[in-house]
Amino acid sequence: MLKYIVRRIIYSLPVLFGVLLVTFVLARSVPGDPCKSILGEIATAEVCERFMRDKGLDRSIPEQFVIYLNDLAHGDLGVSIRFRRSITQILAERLPMTVELGMSALILACLIGIPLGMISSLRHNSTVDMMTMVGANIGVSMPVFWLGLMLAYVFALLLKDTPLWLPPSGRLSAGVTSVPFYAVWGWYEKSDSVPKFLQFLSNLYIFNALITGNWEVFRDAIKHLILPSVALSTIPMAVIARMTRSSMLQVIQMDYVRTARAKGLHERTVVVRHILRNALLPLVTVIGLQLGVIFSGAILTETIFSLSGVGRSLYEAITARDYPIIQGFTVVIAIGYIVLNLLVDLSYGFLDPRIRIE
Amino acid sequence: MTETNELPEVPQIDFAGRSTSGPWMTALKRLFRQHSGIAGMIILGLLVLTAIFAPVIAPYGPNDVLIGKENVRKRAKPCIHLLGCPADQPQHIMGIDGNVRDEFSRIVFGARISIFIGFITIGLAIVIGTILGTIAGYVGGLTANVIMRTLDVVLAFPFLLLAIAIVAILGPGLMNAMMAIAIVNIPTYARVIRSSVLSVREEEYITAALAIGAGHRRILMQHVLPNAFPPLIVLATLGIGTAILETAGLSFLGLGAQPPDPEWGAMLASERNQVFSAPHLVFFPGLAIMFTVLGFNLLGDGLRDALDPRLRF
């Protein structure tokens, strides 16, 4: 197993290098120069020359790439040209938003998609089955940005002054602040000495509120997360429901399911232990593939709901030609992708002991 | 959706042992038995008719500004006489947009752009994907490795992120957005073609063709590619819907179609800040995108069941 993991990581290295190279070249191919787009009107020739020299942008492209790789190997993702702050710092602030949004959307998609698919397959060809599949087809056809705007219209405007009202933007209401757990517990005296990883964890507002027992922030953060998560989860939910249904329909026809029923097992045991368990394998693959859909959707969802996450930051960085942010964020996303895909592959062995990963 | 336990249609055989209905006819007959396929064809048929007869259906031109022509105001709500709108007011069934143009006419003309986007992007992705996939599958060796690893790199990016980066380089605009979406879709088609080519390459009839002196081009064109076609058609139909959604997403971010093009994603984007005051200007373009994508998805589902039951889910 360990050998397999090491080999997979080694195999991932060329892809990662390719991602680095492509991102680097793509970022520098964006027309226009960063000096003018960032400094605006004050960007005279002199100012720009100094700006380019300070940021190392006056060197040749291959030279810049080597410096970048060297910095990366030392764990330095660079400094944002626009914000003049380290990329790791910006990531610690913005990645939690996207992680929270993506995770909640995926959990929602599984919590609703899998049971719907199960009911559909167990009541095959019934009205419920037909309705679910029509719903799933509509779900995969819906533009995320449209659904997000429509949800905001219904829940923030039409249902205003009702208990169902939900906020249309932001992560927390005005006046509600999330106090980091390390500050609550008095771990650090100076805020700038806090490790980035702890900052990252504390910016997962729901997690932070949960461990510090701050229920006001917890409720408020969840309320703000509902609409973006629902909008983002629709496509994965529809795909997961369809996949669960088809995968279960195949398993239901197996002899061992008939045997399980014939020997008098409770229907719930047959469904959960014999049908669902065996139908999980293709489902996990599909859930893994949905991560890409979720991240792409996050760019749009974060834009609609005014959330400062990684997706929106990346989009803004591309338009502002902030190379270090484009590179830093993309590398982190690509590594995240590779790790998650590895986890999906490893899960096969646990779900089906017949699969021996070599 | 279709039933998984349905028996496949057996081609009719005449006394000489020849099939009287070819595989394509059989597939077409099967397609007409699928509810999803029929529903998809109806939706797409309506869409195509709308696109062709847009100047007849639409009461105004897509960019006709109605200031001075009619007594309407900016972002006016839909006015339908049948639903109680006063007869002295001009009828605008989807309302008026922010530039005082008839929303319905713009949506109708938008059908042309959407069909164009879907077919051109996926067509481009298929052509390039087929060339790369065929080379990777048939030639093998270092070339194949380089192609496949490059495609792996493309797949390691979230598709919208890569598309945004490509459009940022090429410059915003519908054609560039379509190019970007085509590029991010290439790996899918290249992989399917490659796997088909790899399996067909080992078949005995390829050895036989080589033995009788057939050239590589003939083998590829006559034997390899036709066998890789059914899964490709299914994927392409489903892919057209996704491509329309993705291009609309780029337009929504301001990177695709530019004003005054009546592209649905761009129309939605330009009025998105008015969603609370003029929701109809967001609702209708989104609905149009959804129905179009739904049409392609349903037809894709039907085609999959008709052409390649192995892919069914």
XYZ file of C-alpha atoms in Angstrom:
671
model
C 0.000 0.000 0.000
C 2.728 2.452 1.032
C 4.666 1.511 -2.089
C 1.604 2.263 -4.185
C 1.104 5.672 -2.555
C 4.774 6.595 -3.085
C 4.596 5.464 -6.713
C 1.410 7.431 -7.321
C 3.017 10.546 -5.832
C 6.092 10.094 -8.051
C 3.828 9.642 -11.108
C 1.982 12.832 -10.146
C 5.173 14.890 -10.183
C 5.407 15.294 -13.997
C 1.743 16.370 -14.104
C 2.391 18.829 -11.288
C 5.441 20.171 -13.109
C 3.308 20.493 -16.242
C 0.672 22.412 -14.271
C 3.376 24.745 -12.912
C 4.822 25.320 -16.356
C 1.456 25.833 -18.052
C 0.247 28.199 -15.315
C 3.494 30.152 -15.470
C 3.377 30.505 -19.244
C -0.383 31.202 -19.340
C -0.119 33.843 -16.622
C 2.623 35.638 -18.526
C 0.804 35.369 -21.830
C -2.066 37.529 -20.585
C -1.719 40.716 -22.631
C -0.980 44.005 -20.902
C 1.648 44.625 -18.266
C 1.070 44.176 -14.565
C 2.522 47.590 -13.713
C -0.115 49.536 -15.610
C -2.998 47.347 -14.511
C -2.010 47.541 -10.837
C -0.609 51.058 -10.424
C -3.072 52.665 -12.826
C -2.583 56.357 -13.504
C 0.655 56.777 -11.530
C 2.398 54.193 -13.760
C 4.935 56.391 -15.530
C 7.822 54.798 -17.419
C 10.191 55.407 -14.498
C 7.830 54.067 -11.868
C 7.110 51.028 -14.012
C 10.796 50.294 -14.529
C 11.387 50.293 -10.781
C 8.215 48.260 -10.213
C 9.273 45.582 -12.710
C 12.788 45.443 -11.224
C 11.464 45.145 -7.658
C 9.144 42.281 -8.583
C 11.824 40.527 -10.654
C 9.677 40.893 -13.768
C 12.482 42.494 -15.798
C 14.339 39.182 -16.001
C 13.891 36.683 -18.833
C 10.931 34.278 -18.602
C 13.068 31.103 -18.120
C 15.046 32.924 -15.429
C 11.820 33.908 -13.679
C 10.598 30.304 -13.866
C 13.766 28.930 -12.252
C 13.544 31.512 -9.443
C 9.889 30.638 -8.999
C 10.622 26.885 -8.783
C 13.398 27.532 -6.288
C 11.096 29.630 -4.095
C 8.381 27.015 -4.365
C 10.733 24.255 -3.275
C 11.411 26.351 -0.158
C 7.681 26.636 0.503
C 7.537 30.257 -0.611
C 4.545 30.939 -2.856
C 5.557 34.568 -3.357
C 3.956 37.929 -2.656
C 0.864 39.290 -4.379
C 1.723 42.213 -6.651
C -1.653 43.825 -6.045
C -2.126 43.319 -2.318
C 1.581 43.327 -1.374
C 0.963 40.450 1.000
C 2.257 36.886 1.008
C 0.251 34.363 -1.005
C 0.151 31.938 1.929
C -1.431 34.670 4.051
C -4.078 35.360 1.395
C -4.665 31.630 0.996
C -5.110 31.235 4.775
C -7.829 33.889 4.572
C -9.618 32.862 1.380
C -9.179 29.117 0.955
C -11.369 28.337 4.030
C -14.333 30.063 2.374
C -14.025 27.869 -0.730
C -13.383 24.718 1.329
C -16.458 25.426 3.471
C -18.596 26.108 0.403
C -17.307 23.119 -1.590
C -17.605 20.696 1.328
C -21.111 21.795 2.252
C -22.193 21.553 -1.397
C -20.708 18.065 -1.752
C -22.228 16.868 1.534
C -25.612 18.262 0.508
C -25.305 16.625 -2.924
C -24.547 13.230 -1.317
C -27.141 13.545 1.464
C -29.930 14.205 -1.020
C -28.573 12.600 -4.212
C -27.786 9.134 -2.798
C -31.170 8.552 -1.055
C -33.005 9.860 -4.139
C -31.069 7.487 -6.363
C -31.735 4.619 -3.941
C -35.491 5.250 -3.811
C -35.524 5.591 -7.580
C -33.836 2.245 -8.130
C -35.887 0.414 -5.495
C -39.118 1.787 -6.990
C -37.885 1.346 -10.553
C -40.300 2.631 -13.222
C -42.614 4.135 -10.603
C -43.798 7.747 -10.534
C -41.153 8.530 -7.899
C -38.468 7.107 -10.190
C -39.696 9.102 -13.148
C -39.951 12.327 -11.142
C -36.467 11.881 -9.708
C -34.927 11.304 -13.101
C -36.753 14.228 -14.679
C -35.553 16.337 -11.732
C -32.003 15.046 -12.175
C -32.045 15.896 -15.871
C -33.250 19.406 -15.130
C -30.647 19.680 -12.357
C -27.684 18.962 -14.645
C -29.021 21.433 -17.211
C -29.326 24.382 -14.841
C -26.762 27.184 -15.011
C -25.280 27.612 -11.508
C -25.234 31.410 -11.796
C -28.904 31.530 -12.774
C -30.031 29.240 -9.983
C -27.972 31.276 -7.483
C -29.579 34.550 -8.555
C -33.067 33.068 -8.551
C -32.570 31.555 -5.088
C -31.342 34.931 -3.836
C -34.425 36.603 -5.327
C -36.849 34.124 -3.754
C -35.261 33.720 -0.318
C -33.833 37.195 0.234
C -36.581 39.292 -1.324
C -39.864 37.383 -1.732
C -39.556 35.665 1.645
C -38.356 38.782 3.449
C -39.978 39.175 6.901
C -40.672 35.443 7.073
C -38.704 32.846 9.059
C -37.495 31.412 5.744
C -35.533 34.564 4.864
C -31.905 33.895 3.991
C -29.100 36.411 3.381
C -28.098 36.878 -0.281
C -24.437 37.759 0.200
C -21.399 37.602 2.472
C -20.273 35.085 5.081
C -21.541 36.748 8.269
C -24.111 39.447 9.080
C -22.932 42.953 9.903
C -21.990 43.153 13.572
C -21.306 39.408 13.891
C -17.598 38.607 14.082
C -15.867 35.287 14.288
C -13.179 35.304 16.981
C -10.410 32.803 16.147
C -10.168 29.875 18.545
C -6.506 30.658 19.323
C -7.550 34.149 20.467
C -10.423 32.747 22.573
C -8.057 30.311 24.243
C -5.260 32.922 24.518
C -2.630 30.882 22.653
C -0.801 33.810 21.072
C -0.195 37.331 22.267
C 0.610 38.828 18.867
C -1.642 38.072 15.947
C 1.219 38.093 13.413
C 2.994 35.204 15.163
C 0.066 32.819 14.573
C 0.997 29.952 12.209
C -0.787 30.125 8.853
C -2.344 26.693 9.316
C -4.087 27.800 12.529
C -5.277 30.949 10.742
C -6.642 28.721 7.978
C -8.524 26.574 10.507
C -9.906 29.596 12.345
C -11.209 31.026 9.080
C -13.372 27.962 8.628
C -16.084 29.903 10.472
C -18.411 26.965 11.081
C -15.605 24.777 12.449
C -14.222 27.679 14.532
C -17.650 28.500 15.982
C -18.261 24.832 16.732
C -15.073 24.312 18.735
C -15.373 27.617 20.592
C -19.085 27.088 21.256
C -20.071 30.411 19.684
C -23.563 29.484 18.560
C -24.491 32.939 17.281
C -21.665 32.851 14.708
C -22.421 29.200 13.980
C -26.075 29.906 13.151
C -25.224 33.027 11.176
C -22.485 31.324 9.129
C -24.760 28.375 8.304
C -27.557 30.755 7.281
C -25.181 32.540 4.896
C -23.903 29.275 3.478
C -27.296 27.730 2.610
C -28.065 29.544 -0.656
C -24.567 29.285 -2.219
C -24.322 25.619 -1.211
C -27.716 24.743 -2.648
C -26.871 26.511 -5.925
C -23.492 24.807 -6.136
C -24.769 21.356 -5.168
C -27.479 21.018 -7.824
C -25.377 19.587 -10.657
C -23.363 17.162 -8.466
C -26.590 16.132 -6.718
C -28.264 15.280 -10.012
C -25.207 13.353 -11.246
C -24.902 11.448 -7.949
C -28.623 10.566 -7.937
C -28.393 9.220 -11.503
C -25.252 7.251 -10.773
C -26.638 5.761 -7.533
C -29.762 4.673 -9.390
C -27.991 3.027 -12.306
C -25.333 1.423 -10.130
C -27.961 0.005 -7.768
C -30.134 -1.218 -10.644
C -27.217 -3.304 -11.835
C -26.530 -4.763 -8.387
C -30.221 -5.501 -7.678
C -30.200 -8.057 -10.521
C -27.334 -10.028 -8.957
C -27.879 -13.549 -7.652
C -26.520 -12.722 -4.214
C -29.248 -10.128 -3.691
C -31.892 -12.732 -4.463
C -30.121 -15.146 -2.120
C -30.014 -12.522 0.628
C -33.757 -11.995 0.273
C -34.419 -15.732 0.011
C -32.690 -16.449 3.288
C -35.084 -14.022 4.964
C -32.849 -11.020 5.628
C -34.582 -7.818 6.571
C -35.106 -5.628 3.467
C -33.089 -2.808 5.041
C -30.129 -5.120 5.558
C -30.390 -6.309 1.956
C -30.450 -2.733 0.669
C -27.716 -1.271 2.859
C -25.297 -4.186 3.185
C -25.767 -6.037 -0.059
C -26.990 -3.555 -2.641
C -25.661 -0.135 -1.605
C -22.282 -1.434 -0.436
C -21.647 -3.010 -3.834
C -23.026 -0.052 -5.730
C -20.685 2.363 -3.960
C -17.591 1.786 -6.094
C -18.650 3.577 -9.283
C -20.390 6.140 -7.097
C -17.166 7.102 -5.329
C -15.471 7.632 -8.709
C -18.270 9.946 -9.794
C -18.202 11.839 -6.486
C -14.443 12.313 -6.985
C -15.052 13.684 -10.477
C -17.572 16.162 -9.101
C -14.793 18.023 -7.277
C -13.784 19.671 -10.552
C -17.390 20.657 -11.248
C -17.678 22.067 -7.740
C -14.537 24.173 -8.039
C -15.564 25.571 -11.408
C -19.008 26.288 -9.988
C -17.392 27.940 -6.963
C -15.912 30.651 -9.191
C -19.439 31.574 -10.341
C -21.141 31.030 -6.984
C -18.604 33.174 -5.134
C -19.128 35.936 -7.685
C -22.920 35.897 -7.288
C -22.961 35.749 -3.499
C -20.050 38.217 -3.024
C -17.858 35.704 -1.223
C -14.095 36.264 -1.138
C -13.012 32.728 -1.840
C -10.263 31.240 -3.956
C -12.400 31.010 -7.104
C -13.334 34.669 -7.187
C -9.806 35.763 -6.169
C -8.329 33.755 -9.024
C -10.701 35.286 -11.524
C -9.839 38.754 -10.254
C -6.108 37.955 -10.258
C -6.249 36.856 -13.911
C -7.959 40.077 -14.948
C -5.500 42.161 -12.861
C -2.451 40.140 -14.042
C -1.384 39.388 -10.475
C 0.978 36.540 -11.503
C 1.978 35.305 -8.016
C -1.661 34.825 -6.974
C -2.521 33.011 -10.230
C 0.474 30.704 -9.826
C 0.212 30.155 -6.080
C -3.491 29.445 -6.033
C -3.376 27.179 -9.092
C -0.545 25.120 -7.607
C -2.489 24.634 -4.379
C -5.631 23.666 -6.320
C -3.694 21.246 -8.542
C -2.057 19.598 -5.517
C -5.479 19.379 -3.862
C -6.841 17.686 -6.986
C -4.027 15.163 -7.141
C -4.333 14.313 -3.419
C -8.117 13.947 -3.590
C -7.877 11.710 -6.656
C -5.339 9.579 -4.821
C -7.730 9.293 -1.858
C -10.538 8.236 -4.226
C -8.301 5.528 -5.711
C -7.254 4.343 -2.263
C -10.873 4.156 -1.115
C -11.564 1.451 -3.738
C -9.539 -1.029 -1.671
C -11.630 -0.309 1.413
C -14.954 -0.459 -0.406
C -14.165 -3.640 -2.275
C -11.565 -5.871 -0.613
C -11.204 -7.817 -3.880
C -9.388 -4.829 -5.322
C -5.797 -5.112 -4.275
C -3.885 -1.963 -5.007
C -0.435 -2.862 -6.218
C -34.641 7.805 -18.350
C -34.883 4.381 -19.800
C -35.289 0.917 -18.426
C -32.114 -1.043 -17.946
C -33.731 -4.454 -18.383
C -35.146 -3.668 -21.804
C -34.073 -6.165 -24.448
C -31.965 -4.746 -27.254
C -33.588 -4.767 -30.661
C -32.335 -7.611 -32.801
C -31.629 -6.625 -36.425
C -33.895 -8.480 -38.834
C -32.068 -11.067 -40.868
C -33.163 -12.076 -44.364
C -32.781 -15.597 -45.755
C -29.334 -14.921 -47.123
C -28.204 -14.025 -43.627
C -27.885 -10.312 -44.358
C -29.210 -7.727 -41.959
C -32.190 -5.939 -43.537
C -31.880 -2.921 -41.253
C -28.372 -1.635 -40.756
C -26.968 -0.814 -37.338
C -27.766 2.896 -37.820
C -31.418 2.181 -38.681
C -31.686 -0.142 -35.684
C -30.218 2.575 -33.474
C -32.625 5.141 -34.892
C -35.593 2.842 -34.266
C -34.402 2.319 -30.702
C -34.007 6.071 -30.275
C -37.614 6.617 -31.255
C -38.663 4.194 -28.516
C -36.886 6.201 -25.772
C -38.989 8.772 -23.946
C -35.934 10.874 -23.173
C -34.735 10.764 -26.777
C -38.126 11.869 -28.088
C -38.423 14.652 -25.492
C -34.923 15.829 -26.394
C -35.708 15.806 -30.103
C -38.906 17.808 -29.536
C -37.090 20.465 -27.468
C -34.214 20.704 -29.952
C -36.615 20.692 -32.907
C -38.405 23.692 -31.401
C -35.060 25.370 -30.749
C -33.872 24.852 -34.321
C -37.191 26.133 -35.701
C -36.943 29.166 -33.424
C -33.432 29.834 -34.669
C -34.369 29.451 -38.342
C -37.560 31.495 -38.154
C -36.270 34.031 -35.619
C -37.060 37.058 -37.822
C -40.634 35.777 -38.263
C -41.226 34.817 -34.612
C -39.608 37.843 -32.997
C -41.746 40.985 -33.109
C -38.640 43.222 -33.064
C -35.009 42.979 -34.075
C -32.613 41.801 -31.339
C -30.999 45.216 -31.038
C -34.013 47.438 -31.739
C -34.121 50.179 -29.107
C -37.747 51.114 -28.509
C -37.198 54.634 -27.176
C -39.299 57.048 -29.230
C -41.100 54.201 -30.980
C -43.297 52.972 -28.172
C -44.374 54.242 -24.806
C -42.331 51.757 -22.760
C -39.880 52.298 -19.967
C -36.577 50.672 -19.122
C -36.848 47.205 -17.499
C -40.654 47.192 -17.732
C -42.327 43.997 -16.535
C -43.813 41.522 -19.048
C -47.094 42.665 -20.556
C -49.321 39.900 -21.944
C -52.770 40.962 -23.119
C -54.248 37.517 -22.526
C -53.160 37.669 -18.888
C -54.850 40.975 -18.173
C -52.312 43.533 -19.378
C -54.301 46.588 -20.646
C -54.854 46.455 -24.410
C -53.659 50.041 -24.884
C -50.179 49.027 -23.739
C -47.827 47.360 -26.249
C -47.422 43.645 -25.657
C -43.958 42.470 -24.534
C -44.309 38.916 -23.258
C -40.890 38.849 -21.553
C -40.660 42.530 -20.714
C -38.180 45.231 -21.682
C -34.455 45.113 -20.923
C -32.141 47.762 -19.469
C -31.513 49.276 -22.906
C -35.235 49.404 -23.748
C -35.176 46.445 -26.118
C -37.779 43.672 -26.346
C -36.481 40.787 -24.197
C -38.481 38.117 -26.063
C -37.004 39.101 -29.435
C -33.506 38.964 -27.996
C -34.147 35.518 -26.491
C -35.492 34.254 -29.826
C -32.439 35.498 -31.742
C -30.219 34.142 -28.946
C -31.246 30.607 -29.991
C -29.081 31.033 -33.104
C -26.022 31.911 -31.046
C -26.546 29.025 -28.624
C -26.839 26.409 -31.365
C -23.791 27.890 -33.069
C -21.807 27.791 -29.790
C -22.751 24.201 -29.035
C -21.910 22.749 -32.441
C -18.778 24.751 -33.171
C -17.105 24.237 -29.777
C -17.774 20.530 -29.619
C -17.020 20.111 -33.343
C -13.636 21.721 -32.817
C -12.955 19.654 -29.696
C -13.891 16.461 -31.575
C -11.697 17.205 -34.600
C -8.604 18.041 -32.520
C -9.406 15.321 -29.968
C -9.800 12.710 -32.726
C -6.491 13.636 -34.326
C -4.617 13.563 -31.008
C -6.411 10.428 -29.765
C -5.797 8.556 -33.014
C -2.105 9.424 -33.035
C -1.786 8.462 -29.362
C -3.627 5.182 -29.866
C -2.282 4.102 -33.236
C 1.300 5.332 -33.201
C 2.038 4.712 -29.508
C 5.485 5.137 -28.026
C 6.962 8.458 -26.985
C 4.544 10.530 -29.097
C 1.568 8.915 -27.386
C 3.132 9.489 -23.986
C 3.779 13.154 -24.655
C 0.220 13.682 -25.953
C -1.446 11.862 -23.094
C 0.638 13.535 -20.359
C -0.090 16.947 -21.890
C -3.790 16.128 -21.811
C -3.403 15.000 -18.175
C -2.066 18.461 -17.379
C -5.107 20.044 -19.027
C -7.354 17.765 -16.976
C -5.552 18.718 -13.739
C -7.068 22.212 -13.989
C -10.671 22.936 -13.061
C -12.129 23.519 -16.539
C -13.546 26.982 -15.924
C -10.278 28.222 -14.449
C -8.325 27.108 -17.507
C -10.963 28.549 -19.807
C -10.765 31.897 -17.981
C -6.976 31.909 -18.340
C -7.189 31.131 -22.074
C -9.773 33.872 -22.664
C -7.633 36.287 -20.648
C -4.812 35.625 -23.120
C -6.902 35.667 -26.283
C -9.044 38.585 -25.144
C -12.756 38.576 -24.242
C -15.230 37.765 -26.993
C -17.576 34.996 -28.052
C -15.189 33.334 -30.526
C -12.337 33.280 -28.025
C -14.614 31.952 -25.285
C -15.713 29.176 -27.648
C -12.092 28.415 -28.474
C -11.296 28.183 -24.754
C -14.206 25.840 -24.075
C -13.178 23.703 -27.071
C -9.616 23.426 -25.725
C -10.716 22.332 -22.244
C -12.966 19.699 -23.822
C -10.294 18.170 -26.082
C -8.902 15.661 -23.523
C -12.290 13.955 -23.077
C -12.630 13.182 -26.789
C -8.962 12.352 -27.264
C -9.178 9.795 -24.454
C -12.295 8.118 -25.818
C -10.841 7.897 -29.317
C -7.521 6.619 -27.980
C -9.117 3.828 -25.978
C -11.263 2.800 -28.946
C -8.249 2.858 -31.274
C -6.220 0.811 -28.794
C -8.856 -1.923 -28.623
C -9.583 -1.947 -32.359
C -5.865 -2.038 -33.209
C -5.570 -5.518 -31.706
C -8.473 -6.971 -33.693
C -7.760 -9.674 -36.225
C -9.380 -7.770 -39.076
C -6.721 -5.088 -38.687
C -4.003 -7.728 -39.037
C -5.892 -9.063 -42.053
C -6.103 -5.591 -43.577
C -2.384 -5.123 -43.023
C -1.728 -8.541 -44.572
C -3.562 -7.640 -47.780
C -1.437 -4.524 -48.005
C -3.802 -1.808 -46.757
C -2.051 1.424 -45.788
C -2.301 3.004 -42.358
C -4.573 5.769 -43.623
C -6.989 3.293 -45.119
C -6.999 1.199 -41.952
C -7.650 4.256 -39.820
C -10.396 5.643 -42.012
C -12.120 2.365 -42.908
C -11.741 0.265 -39.797
C -10.521 2.114 -36.758
C -12.435 5.414 -36.692
C -15.886 4.062 -37.689
C -15.688 1.684 -34.733
C -14.865 4.513 -32.368
C -17.852 6.548 -33.521
C -20.873 5.465 -31.413
C -19.423 6.437 -28.018
C -18.205 9.668 -29.595
C -21.656 10.661 -30.846
C -23.179 10.044 -27.435
C -20.442 12.011 -25.683
C -20.700 14.821 -28.209
C -24.461 15.232 -27.765
C -24.079 15.382 -23.991
C -21.018 17.611 -24.481
C -22.905 20.192 -26.548
C -25.193 20.908 -23.593
C -22.224 21.260 -21.247
C -20.388 23.483 -23.746
C -23.384 25.828 -23.951
C -23.482 25.986 -20.132
C -19.727 26.621 -19.889
C -19.731 29.318 -22.563
C -22.708 30.972 -20.866
C -20.664 30.875 -17.634
C -17.787 32.685 -19.349
C -20.203 35.228 -20.808
C -21.662 35.691 -17.334
C -18.183 36.624 -16.094
C -17.919 39.143 -18.928
C -15.391 37.076 -20.896
C -17.659 35.660 -23.600
C -20.170 37.372 -25.852
C -20.011 41.152 -25.642
C -22.900 43.643 -25.863
C -25.049 44.022 -27.865
C -24.946 40.310 -28.896
C -28.145 38.625 -27.678
C -26.261 35.746 -26.043
C -28.266 34.387 -23.117
C -25.376 34.233 -20.610
C -24.321 37.797 -21.412
C -27.947 39.022 -21.273
C -28.291 37.490 -17.838
C -24.978 38.966 -16.686
C -25.813 42.491 -17.791
C -28.980 42.518 -15.669
C -27.763 40.463 -12.729
C -27.516 43.454 -10.403
C -31.165 44.208 -11.129
C -32.358 40.764 -10.068
C -34.328 42.208 -7.148
C -36.023 44.940 -9.200
C -36.369 43.247 -12.617
C -36.162 39.465 -11.993
C -37.698 38.670 -15.398
C -34.525 39.853 -17.148
C -32.558 37.185 -15.275
C -35.261 34.532 -15.259
C -35.982 34.213 -18.989
C -32.416 33.993 -20.380
C -31.572 31.405 -17.697
C -34.678 29.411 -18.530
C -33.729 29.464 -22.215
C -30.235 28.152 -21.393
C -31.726 25.450 -19.188
C -34.188 24.208 -21.815
C -31.546 24.111 -24.532
C -29.097 22.199 -22.366
C -31.913 19.910 -21.211
C -32.777 19.154 -24.841
C -29.224 18.092 -25.654
C -28.927 16.093 -22.428
C -32.165 14.203 -23.055
C -31.205 13.463 -26.653
C -27.754 12.364 -25.456
C -29.384 10.002 -22.936
C -31.608 8.548 -25.639
C -28.723 8.156 -28.078
C -26.603 6.469 -25.430
C -29.269 3.872 -24.793
C -29.812 3.389 -28.513
C -26.199 3.282 -29.646
C -24.133 2.035 -26.770
C -26.016 0.322 -23.960
C -22.746 -0.317 -22.109
C -22.487 3.361 -21.286
C -25.994 3.434 -19.858
C -26.548 4.962 -16.411
